[in-house]
Short mmCIF file of C-alpha atoms and ligand atoms in Angstrom, two decimals:
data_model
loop_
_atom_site.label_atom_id
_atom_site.label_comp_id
_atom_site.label_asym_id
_atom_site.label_seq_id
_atom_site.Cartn_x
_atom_site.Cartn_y
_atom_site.Cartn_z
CA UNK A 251 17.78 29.13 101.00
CA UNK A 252 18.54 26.13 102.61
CA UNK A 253 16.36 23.37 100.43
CA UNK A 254 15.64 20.01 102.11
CA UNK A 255 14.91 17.82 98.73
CA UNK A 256 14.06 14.86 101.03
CA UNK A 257 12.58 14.82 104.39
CA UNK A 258 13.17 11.63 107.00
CA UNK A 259 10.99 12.44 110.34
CA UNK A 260 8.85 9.98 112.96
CA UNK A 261 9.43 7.40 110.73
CA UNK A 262 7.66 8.99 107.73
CA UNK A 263 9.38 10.08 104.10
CA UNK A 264 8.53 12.89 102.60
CA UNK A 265 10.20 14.45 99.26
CA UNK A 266 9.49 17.72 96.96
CA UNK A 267 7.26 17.31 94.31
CA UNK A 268 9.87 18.24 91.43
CA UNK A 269 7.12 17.39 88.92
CA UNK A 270 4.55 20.04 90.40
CA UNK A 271 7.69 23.20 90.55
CA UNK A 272 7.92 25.80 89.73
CA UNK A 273 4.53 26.63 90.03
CA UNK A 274 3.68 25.08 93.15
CA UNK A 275 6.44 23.99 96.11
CA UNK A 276 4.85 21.55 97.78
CA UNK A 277 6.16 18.25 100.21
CA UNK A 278 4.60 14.88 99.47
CA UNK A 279 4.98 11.83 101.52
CA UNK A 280 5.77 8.66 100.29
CA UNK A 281 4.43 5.77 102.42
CA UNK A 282 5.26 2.08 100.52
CA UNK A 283 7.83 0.79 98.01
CA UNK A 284 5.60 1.07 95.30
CA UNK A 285 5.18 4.68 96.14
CA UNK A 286 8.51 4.82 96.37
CA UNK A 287 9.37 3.50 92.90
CA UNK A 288 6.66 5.50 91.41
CA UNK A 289 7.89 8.38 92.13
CA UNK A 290 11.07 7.78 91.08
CA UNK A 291 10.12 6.75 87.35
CA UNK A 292 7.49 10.21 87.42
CA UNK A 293 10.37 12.34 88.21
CA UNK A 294 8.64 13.12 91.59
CA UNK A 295 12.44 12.82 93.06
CA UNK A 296 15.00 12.73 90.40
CA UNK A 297 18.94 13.95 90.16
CA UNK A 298 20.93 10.94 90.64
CA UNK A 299 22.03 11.48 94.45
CA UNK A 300 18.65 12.28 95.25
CA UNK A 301 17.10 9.27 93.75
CA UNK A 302 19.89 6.75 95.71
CA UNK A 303 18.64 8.61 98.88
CA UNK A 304 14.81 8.16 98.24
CA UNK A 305 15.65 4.64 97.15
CA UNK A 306 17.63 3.90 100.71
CA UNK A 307 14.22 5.12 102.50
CA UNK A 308 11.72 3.52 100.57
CA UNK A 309 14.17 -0.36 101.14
CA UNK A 310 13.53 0.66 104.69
CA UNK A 311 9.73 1.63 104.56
CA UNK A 312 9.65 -1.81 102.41
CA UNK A 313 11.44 -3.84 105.23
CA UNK A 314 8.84 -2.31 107.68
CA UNK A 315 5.86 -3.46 105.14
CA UNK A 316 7.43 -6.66 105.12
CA UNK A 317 7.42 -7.19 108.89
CA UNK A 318 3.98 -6.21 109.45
CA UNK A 319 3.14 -8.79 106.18
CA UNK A 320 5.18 -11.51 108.32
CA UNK A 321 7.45 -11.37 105.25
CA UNK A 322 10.64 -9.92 105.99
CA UNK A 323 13.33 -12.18 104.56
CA UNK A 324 15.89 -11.62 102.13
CA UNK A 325 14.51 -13.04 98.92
CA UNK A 326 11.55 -10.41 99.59
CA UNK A 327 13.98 -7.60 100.46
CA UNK A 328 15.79 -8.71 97.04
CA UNK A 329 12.38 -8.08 94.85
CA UNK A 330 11.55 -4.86 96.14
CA UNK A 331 15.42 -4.07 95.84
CA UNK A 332 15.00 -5.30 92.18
CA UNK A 333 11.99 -2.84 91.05
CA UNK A 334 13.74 0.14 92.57
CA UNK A 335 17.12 -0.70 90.45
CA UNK A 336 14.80 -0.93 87.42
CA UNK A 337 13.06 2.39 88.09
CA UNK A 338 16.02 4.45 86.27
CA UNK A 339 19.03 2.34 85.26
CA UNK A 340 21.51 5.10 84.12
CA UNK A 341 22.19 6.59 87.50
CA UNK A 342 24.56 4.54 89.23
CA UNK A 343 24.08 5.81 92.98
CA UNK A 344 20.97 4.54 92.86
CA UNK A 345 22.51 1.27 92.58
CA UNK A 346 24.90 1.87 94.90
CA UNK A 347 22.53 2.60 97.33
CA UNK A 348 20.77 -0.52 96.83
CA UNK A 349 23.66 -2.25 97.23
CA UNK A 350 24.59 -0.97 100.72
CA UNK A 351 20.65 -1.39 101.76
CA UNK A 352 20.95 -4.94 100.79
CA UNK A 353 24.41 -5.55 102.12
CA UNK A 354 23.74 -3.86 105.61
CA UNK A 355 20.51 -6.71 105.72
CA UNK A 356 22.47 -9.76 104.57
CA UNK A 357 25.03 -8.73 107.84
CA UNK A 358 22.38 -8.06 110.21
CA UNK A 359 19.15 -10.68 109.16
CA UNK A 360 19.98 -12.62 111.72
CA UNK A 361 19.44 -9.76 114.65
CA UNK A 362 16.54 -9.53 115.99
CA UNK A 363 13.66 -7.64 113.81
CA UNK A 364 13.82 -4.30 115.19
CA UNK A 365 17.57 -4.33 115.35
CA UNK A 366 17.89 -5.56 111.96
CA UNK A 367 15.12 -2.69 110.95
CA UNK A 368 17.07 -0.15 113.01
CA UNK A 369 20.21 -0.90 111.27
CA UNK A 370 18.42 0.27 107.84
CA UNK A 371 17.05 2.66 108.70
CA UNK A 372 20.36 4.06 110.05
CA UNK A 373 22.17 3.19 106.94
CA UNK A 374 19.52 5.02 105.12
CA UNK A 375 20.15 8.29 107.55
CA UNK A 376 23.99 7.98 106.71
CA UNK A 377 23.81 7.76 103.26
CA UNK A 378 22.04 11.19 102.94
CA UNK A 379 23.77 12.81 106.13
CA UNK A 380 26.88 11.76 103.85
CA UNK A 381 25.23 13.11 100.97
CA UNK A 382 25.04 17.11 103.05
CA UNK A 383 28.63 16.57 103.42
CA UNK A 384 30.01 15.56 100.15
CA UNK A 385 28.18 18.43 98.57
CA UNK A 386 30.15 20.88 100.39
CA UNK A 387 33.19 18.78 99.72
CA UNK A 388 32.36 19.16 96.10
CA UNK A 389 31.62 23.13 95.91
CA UNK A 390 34.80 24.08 98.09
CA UNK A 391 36.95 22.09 95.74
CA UNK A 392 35.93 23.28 92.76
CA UNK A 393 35.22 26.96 93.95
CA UNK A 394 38.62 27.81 93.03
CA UNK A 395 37.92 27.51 89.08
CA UNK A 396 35.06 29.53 89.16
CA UNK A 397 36.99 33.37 89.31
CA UNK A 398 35.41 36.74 89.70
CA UNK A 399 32.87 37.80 86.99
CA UNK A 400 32.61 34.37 85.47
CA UNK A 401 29.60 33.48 83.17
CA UNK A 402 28.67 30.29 83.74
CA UNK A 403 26.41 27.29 81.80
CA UNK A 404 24.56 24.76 83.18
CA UNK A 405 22.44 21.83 82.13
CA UNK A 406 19.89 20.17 83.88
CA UNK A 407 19.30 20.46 87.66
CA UNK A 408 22.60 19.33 89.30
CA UNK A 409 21.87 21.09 92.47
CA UNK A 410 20.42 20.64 95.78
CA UNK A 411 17.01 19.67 94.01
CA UNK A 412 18.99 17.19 92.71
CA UNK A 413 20.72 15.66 96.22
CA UNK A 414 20.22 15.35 99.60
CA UNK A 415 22.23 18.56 100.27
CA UNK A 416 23.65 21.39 98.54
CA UNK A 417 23.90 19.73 95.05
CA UNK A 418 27.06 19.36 92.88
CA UNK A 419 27.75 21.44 90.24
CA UNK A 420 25.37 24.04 91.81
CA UNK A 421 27.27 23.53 95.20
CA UNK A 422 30.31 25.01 93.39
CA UNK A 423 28.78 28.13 92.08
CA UNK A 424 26.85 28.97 95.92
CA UNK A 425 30.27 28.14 97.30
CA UNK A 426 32.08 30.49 94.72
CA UNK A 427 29.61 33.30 95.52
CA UNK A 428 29.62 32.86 99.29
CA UNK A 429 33.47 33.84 98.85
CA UNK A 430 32.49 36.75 97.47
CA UNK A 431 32.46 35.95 93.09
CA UNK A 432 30.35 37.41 91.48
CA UNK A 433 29.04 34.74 89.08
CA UNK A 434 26.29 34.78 86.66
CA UNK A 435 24.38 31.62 85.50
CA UNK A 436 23.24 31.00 81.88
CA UNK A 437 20.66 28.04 82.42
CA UNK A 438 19.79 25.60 79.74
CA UNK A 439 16.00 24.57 79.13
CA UNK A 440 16.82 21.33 79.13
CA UNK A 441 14.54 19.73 76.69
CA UNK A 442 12.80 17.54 76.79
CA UNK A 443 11.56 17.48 80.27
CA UNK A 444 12.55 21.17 81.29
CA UNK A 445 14.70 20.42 84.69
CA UNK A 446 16.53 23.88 83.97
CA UNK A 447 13.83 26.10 83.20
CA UNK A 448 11.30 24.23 86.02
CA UNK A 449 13.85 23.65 88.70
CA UNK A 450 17.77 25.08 88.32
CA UNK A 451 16.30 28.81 87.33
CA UNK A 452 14.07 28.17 90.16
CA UNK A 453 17.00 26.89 92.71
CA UNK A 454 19.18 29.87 91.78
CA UNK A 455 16.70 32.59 92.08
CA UNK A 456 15.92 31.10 95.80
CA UNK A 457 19.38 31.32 96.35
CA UNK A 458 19.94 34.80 94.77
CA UNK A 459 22.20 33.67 92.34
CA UNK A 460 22.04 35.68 88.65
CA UNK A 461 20.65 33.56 86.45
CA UNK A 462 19.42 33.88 82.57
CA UNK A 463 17.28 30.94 80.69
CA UNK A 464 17.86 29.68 77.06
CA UNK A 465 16.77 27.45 74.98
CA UNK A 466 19.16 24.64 74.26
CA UNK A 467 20.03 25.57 71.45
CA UNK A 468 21.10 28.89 71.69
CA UNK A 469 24.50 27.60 73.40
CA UNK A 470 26.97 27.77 70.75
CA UNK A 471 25.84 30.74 69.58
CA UNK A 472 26.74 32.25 73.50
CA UNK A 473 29.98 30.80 73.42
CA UNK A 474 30.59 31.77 69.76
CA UNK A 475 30.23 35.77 71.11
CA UNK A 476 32.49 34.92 74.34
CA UNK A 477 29.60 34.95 76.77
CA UNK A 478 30.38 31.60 78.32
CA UNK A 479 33.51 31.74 80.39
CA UNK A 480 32.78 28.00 81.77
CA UNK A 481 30.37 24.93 81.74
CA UNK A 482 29.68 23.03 84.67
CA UNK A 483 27.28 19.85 84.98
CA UNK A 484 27.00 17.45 87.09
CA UNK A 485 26.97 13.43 86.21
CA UNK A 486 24.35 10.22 86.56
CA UNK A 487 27.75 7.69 86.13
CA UNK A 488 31.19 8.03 85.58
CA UNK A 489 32.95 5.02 84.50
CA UNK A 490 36.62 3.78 84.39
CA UNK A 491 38.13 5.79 81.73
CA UNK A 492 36.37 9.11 82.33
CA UNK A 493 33.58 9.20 80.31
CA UNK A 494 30.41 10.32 81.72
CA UNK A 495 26.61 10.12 81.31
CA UNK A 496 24.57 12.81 82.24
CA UNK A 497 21.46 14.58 80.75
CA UNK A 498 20.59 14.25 77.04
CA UNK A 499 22.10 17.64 75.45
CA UNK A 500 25.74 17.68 77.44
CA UNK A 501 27.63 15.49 74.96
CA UNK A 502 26.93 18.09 72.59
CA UNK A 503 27.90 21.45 75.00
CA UNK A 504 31.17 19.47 75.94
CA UNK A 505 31.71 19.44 71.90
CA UNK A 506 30.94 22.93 71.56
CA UNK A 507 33.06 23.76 74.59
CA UNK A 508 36.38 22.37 73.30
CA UNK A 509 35.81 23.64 70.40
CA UNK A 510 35.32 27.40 71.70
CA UNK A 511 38.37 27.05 74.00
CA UNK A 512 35.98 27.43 77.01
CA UNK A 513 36.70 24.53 80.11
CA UNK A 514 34.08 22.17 80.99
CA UNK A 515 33.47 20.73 84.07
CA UNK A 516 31.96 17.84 85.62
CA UNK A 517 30.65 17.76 89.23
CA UNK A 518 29.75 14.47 90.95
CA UNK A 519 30.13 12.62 94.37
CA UNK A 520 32.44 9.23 94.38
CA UNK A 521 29.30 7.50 94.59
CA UNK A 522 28.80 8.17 90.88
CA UNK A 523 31.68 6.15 89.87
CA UNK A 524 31.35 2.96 88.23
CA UNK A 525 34.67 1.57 88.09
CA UNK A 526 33.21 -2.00 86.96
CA UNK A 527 32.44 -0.32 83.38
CA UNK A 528 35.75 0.04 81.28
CA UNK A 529 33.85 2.80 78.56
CA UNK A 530 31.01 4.95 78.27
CA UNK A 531 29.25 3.07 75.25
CA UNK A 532 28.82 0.40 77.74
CA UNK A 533 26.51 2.40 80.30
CA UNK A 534 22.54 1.82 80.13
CA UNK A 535 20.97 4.63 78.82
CA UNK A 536 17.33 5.48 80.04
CA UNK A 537 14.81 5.63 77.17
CA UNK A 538 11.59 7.40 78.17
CA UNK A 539 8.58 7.73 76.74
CA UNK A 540 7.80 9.37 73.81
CA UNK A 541 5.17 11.52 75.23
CA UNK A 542 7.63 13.68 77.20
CA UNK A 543 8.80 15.29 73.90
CA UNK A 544 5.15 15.47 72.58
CA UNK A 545 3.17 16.72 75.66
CA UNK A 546 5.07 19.70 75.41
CA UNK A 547 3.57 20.63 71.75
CA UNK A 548 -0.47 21.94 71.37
CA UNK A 549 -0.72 19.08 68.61
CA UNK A 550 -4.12 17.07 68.48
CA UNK A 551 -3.40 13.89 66.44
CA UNK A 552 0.43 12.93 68.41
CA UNK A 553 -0.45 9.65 66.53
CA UNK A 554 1.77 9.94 63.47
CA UNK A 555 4.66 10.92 65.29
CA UNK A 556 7.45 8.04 65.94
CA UNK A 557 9.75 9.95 68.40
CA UNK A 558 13.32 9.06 70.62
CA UNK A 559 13.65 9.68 73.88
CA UNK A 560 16.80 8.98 74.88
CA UNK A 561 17.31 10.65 78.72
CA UNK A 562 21.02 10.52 78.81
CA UNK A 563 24.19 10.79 76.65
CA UNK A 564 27.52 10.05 77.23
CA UNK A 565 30.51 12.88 76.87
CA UNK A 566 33.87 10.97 76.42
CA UNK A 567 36.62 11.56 79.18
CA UNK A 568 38.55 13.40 76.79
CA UNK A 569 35.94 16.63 76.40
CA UNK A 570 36.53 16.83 80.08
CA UNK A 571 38.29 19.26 81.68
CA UNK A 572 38.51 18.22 85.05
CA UNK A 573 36.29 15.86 87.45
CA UNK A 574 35.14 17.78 90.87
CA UNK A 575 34.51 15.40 93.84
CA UNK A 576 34.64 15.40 97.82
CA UNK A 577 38.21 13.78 97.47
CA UNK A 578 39.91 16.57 95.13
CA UNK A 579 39.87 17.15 91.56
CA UNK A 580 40.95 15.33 88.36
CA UNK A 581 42.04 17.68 85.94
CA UNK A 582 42.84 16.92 82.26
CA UNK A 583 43.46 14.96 80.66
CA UNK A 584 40.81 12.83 82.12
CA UNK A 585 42.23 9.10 81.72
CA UNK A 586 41.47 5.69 83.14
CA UNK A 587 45.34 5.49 84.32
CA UNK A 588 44.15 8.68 86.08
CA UNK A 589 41.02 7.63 87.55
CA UNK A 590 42.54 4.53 88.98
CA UNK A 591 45.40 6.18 91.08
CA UNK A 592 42.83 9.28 92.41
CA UNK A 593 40.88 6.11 94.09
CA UNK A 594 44.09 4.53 95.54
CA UNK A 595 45.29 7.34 96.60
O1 MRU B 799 16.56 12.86 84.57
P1 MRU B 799 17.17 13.56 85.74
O2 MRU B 799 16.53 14.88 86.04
O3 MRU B 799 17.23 12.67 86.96
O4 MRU B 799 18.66 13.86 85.29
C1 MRU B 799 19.53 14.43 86.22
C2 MRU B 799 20.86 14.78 85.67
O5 MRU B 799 21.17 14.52 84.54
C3 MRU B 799 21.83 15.41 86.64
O6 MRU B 799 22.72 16.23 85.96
C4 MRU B 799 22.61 14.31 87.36
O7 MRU B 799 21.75 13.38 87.93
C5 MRU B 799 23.49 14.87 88.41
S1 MRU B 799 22.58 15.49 89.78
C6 MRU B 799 23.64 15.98 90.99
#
């Protein structure tokens, strides 16, 4: 199934409603910043490639509200750049694609208006035609560590729900089985928001891909009777020295990995890479609110209840057993020495 996450047509945005699947697949259209960055923060669009995308789009549906406002100068393009960053500040390509919006306006403010509007809108179209290709870039290099009757865990949604093409860690396993593997997928829940059960069982049964739920917890006990033969996840930032943040739960499966002898992977485009952060403690994680982990429960009075919601965690470098990305893999021992000399090379 080919999935189109976000939709860029006539001028108009349109994404899937992640927050309304399994139950119902449905296309929404997102017609102002502020629709834009609400979405973002409901988990309407969410995955971090997928969010950088949307983000790119709604800068450019913001320019276009600016012009019509008689607005459109760079302090204004700056705010609305601002509120998007703030939307979700652990996933770095969201920042990143920010940063080229903004950068592509500072070079070309001077144009003329439509020129300078054409020229984000085109940046916009790049970033997620890039997006397609690094996705396949990702799968076919790390389709060679995924071998014949693997089982396989995942966390989260790190697939094409999650991008603008075929996902990341996903990518691998469709690009495994279109060479003929026979793979089977054990999918975490993903507590507390349910991205596995709602969208990654969904994804792989569109895409005819085995696939068996648990509950998060149920993990090490899978590995303990040898029924994991890999992890693979994909990442929200990846910073100088290797560590990684990703969704809440994989610090803990890259513990129980190492521990069972089983490899984990990480799957993520370059744009995930924050080489201006030296260590993972120093990456801004997401708190949400509290009444994600309470919705879930049939309680009445939620009112005596103080609860954490942290949405990420960081796995250090050294649980890692290699990095997949469009450029090649990093394999283990996952080290900033490492890191630096894959990016000059
Ligand atoms: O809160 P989410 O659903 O945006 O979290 C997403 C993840 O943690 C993904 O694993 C990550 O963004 C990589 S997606 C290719």
């Amino acid at each position: 199934m080919n999935l189109e996450t976000i939709i860029f047509e006539n001028n108009t945005l349109k994404i899937i409603d992640q927050a309304k699947l399994p139950d119902q697949f449905i296309y929404i259209q997102l017609n102002s910043l502020d629709e834009v960055v609400r979405a973002i923060k409901k988990l309407n669009v969410r995955g971090a490639p997928a969010i950088g995308i949307t983000a790119a789009y709604g800068l450019y549906l913001y320019a276009r509200q600016l012009q019509s406002k008689g607005t459109l100068d760079l302090a204004h393009f700056k705010e609305g750049a601002l509120s998007l960053k703030n939307t979700r500040p652990t996933a770095v390509n969201l920042g990143w694609a920010i940063h080229s919006m903004l950068k592509q306006f500072q070079d070309n403010m001077e144009k003329e208006t439509e020129a300078l509007l054409e020229r984000l809108k085109q940046t916009a179209r790049q970033i997620h035609r890039q997006d397609k290709e690094t996705c396949l870039a990702i799968g076919k290099n790390g389709s060679g560590l995924m071998k014949d009757g693997f089982r396989i865990l995942t966390h989260c949604n790190a697939g094409a729900l999650a991008t603008g093409g075929s996902g990341t860690a996903l990518s691998v396993i469709y690009t495994a089985t279109r060479q003929g593997k026979r793979l089977h997928v054990f999918v975490d829940e993903t507590r507390p928001v349910g991205q596995g059960v709602r969208l990654t069982y969904w994804e792989l049964h569109a895409n005819d891909i085995a696939a068996t739920l648990i509950t998060d917890s149920m993990a090490a006990w899978l590995m303990k009777e040898k029924k994991i033969n890999a992890v693979i996840v994909g990442a929200d930032r990846i910073v100088n020295n290797g560590d990684i943040a990703n969704k809440i739960g994989t610090y803990g499966l890259a513990i129980l990995a190492q521990y069972h002898k089983i490899p984990f992977y990480v799957a993520a485009p370059l744009s995930s890479f924050d080489l201006s952060i030296d260590k993972g403690e120093r990456i801004p994680i997401e708190m949400r609110d509290e009444n994600e982990v309470l919705d879930f429960w049939p309680i009445k009075d939620k009112t005596k209840y103080k609860v954490l919601n942290p949405a990420f965690d960081v796995t250090p470098g050294s649980l890692i057993s290699a990095i997949i990305t469009e450029k090649g893999v990093i394999h283990q021992p996952v080290t900033a020495k490492k890191i630096t000399q894959f990016f000059k090379n």
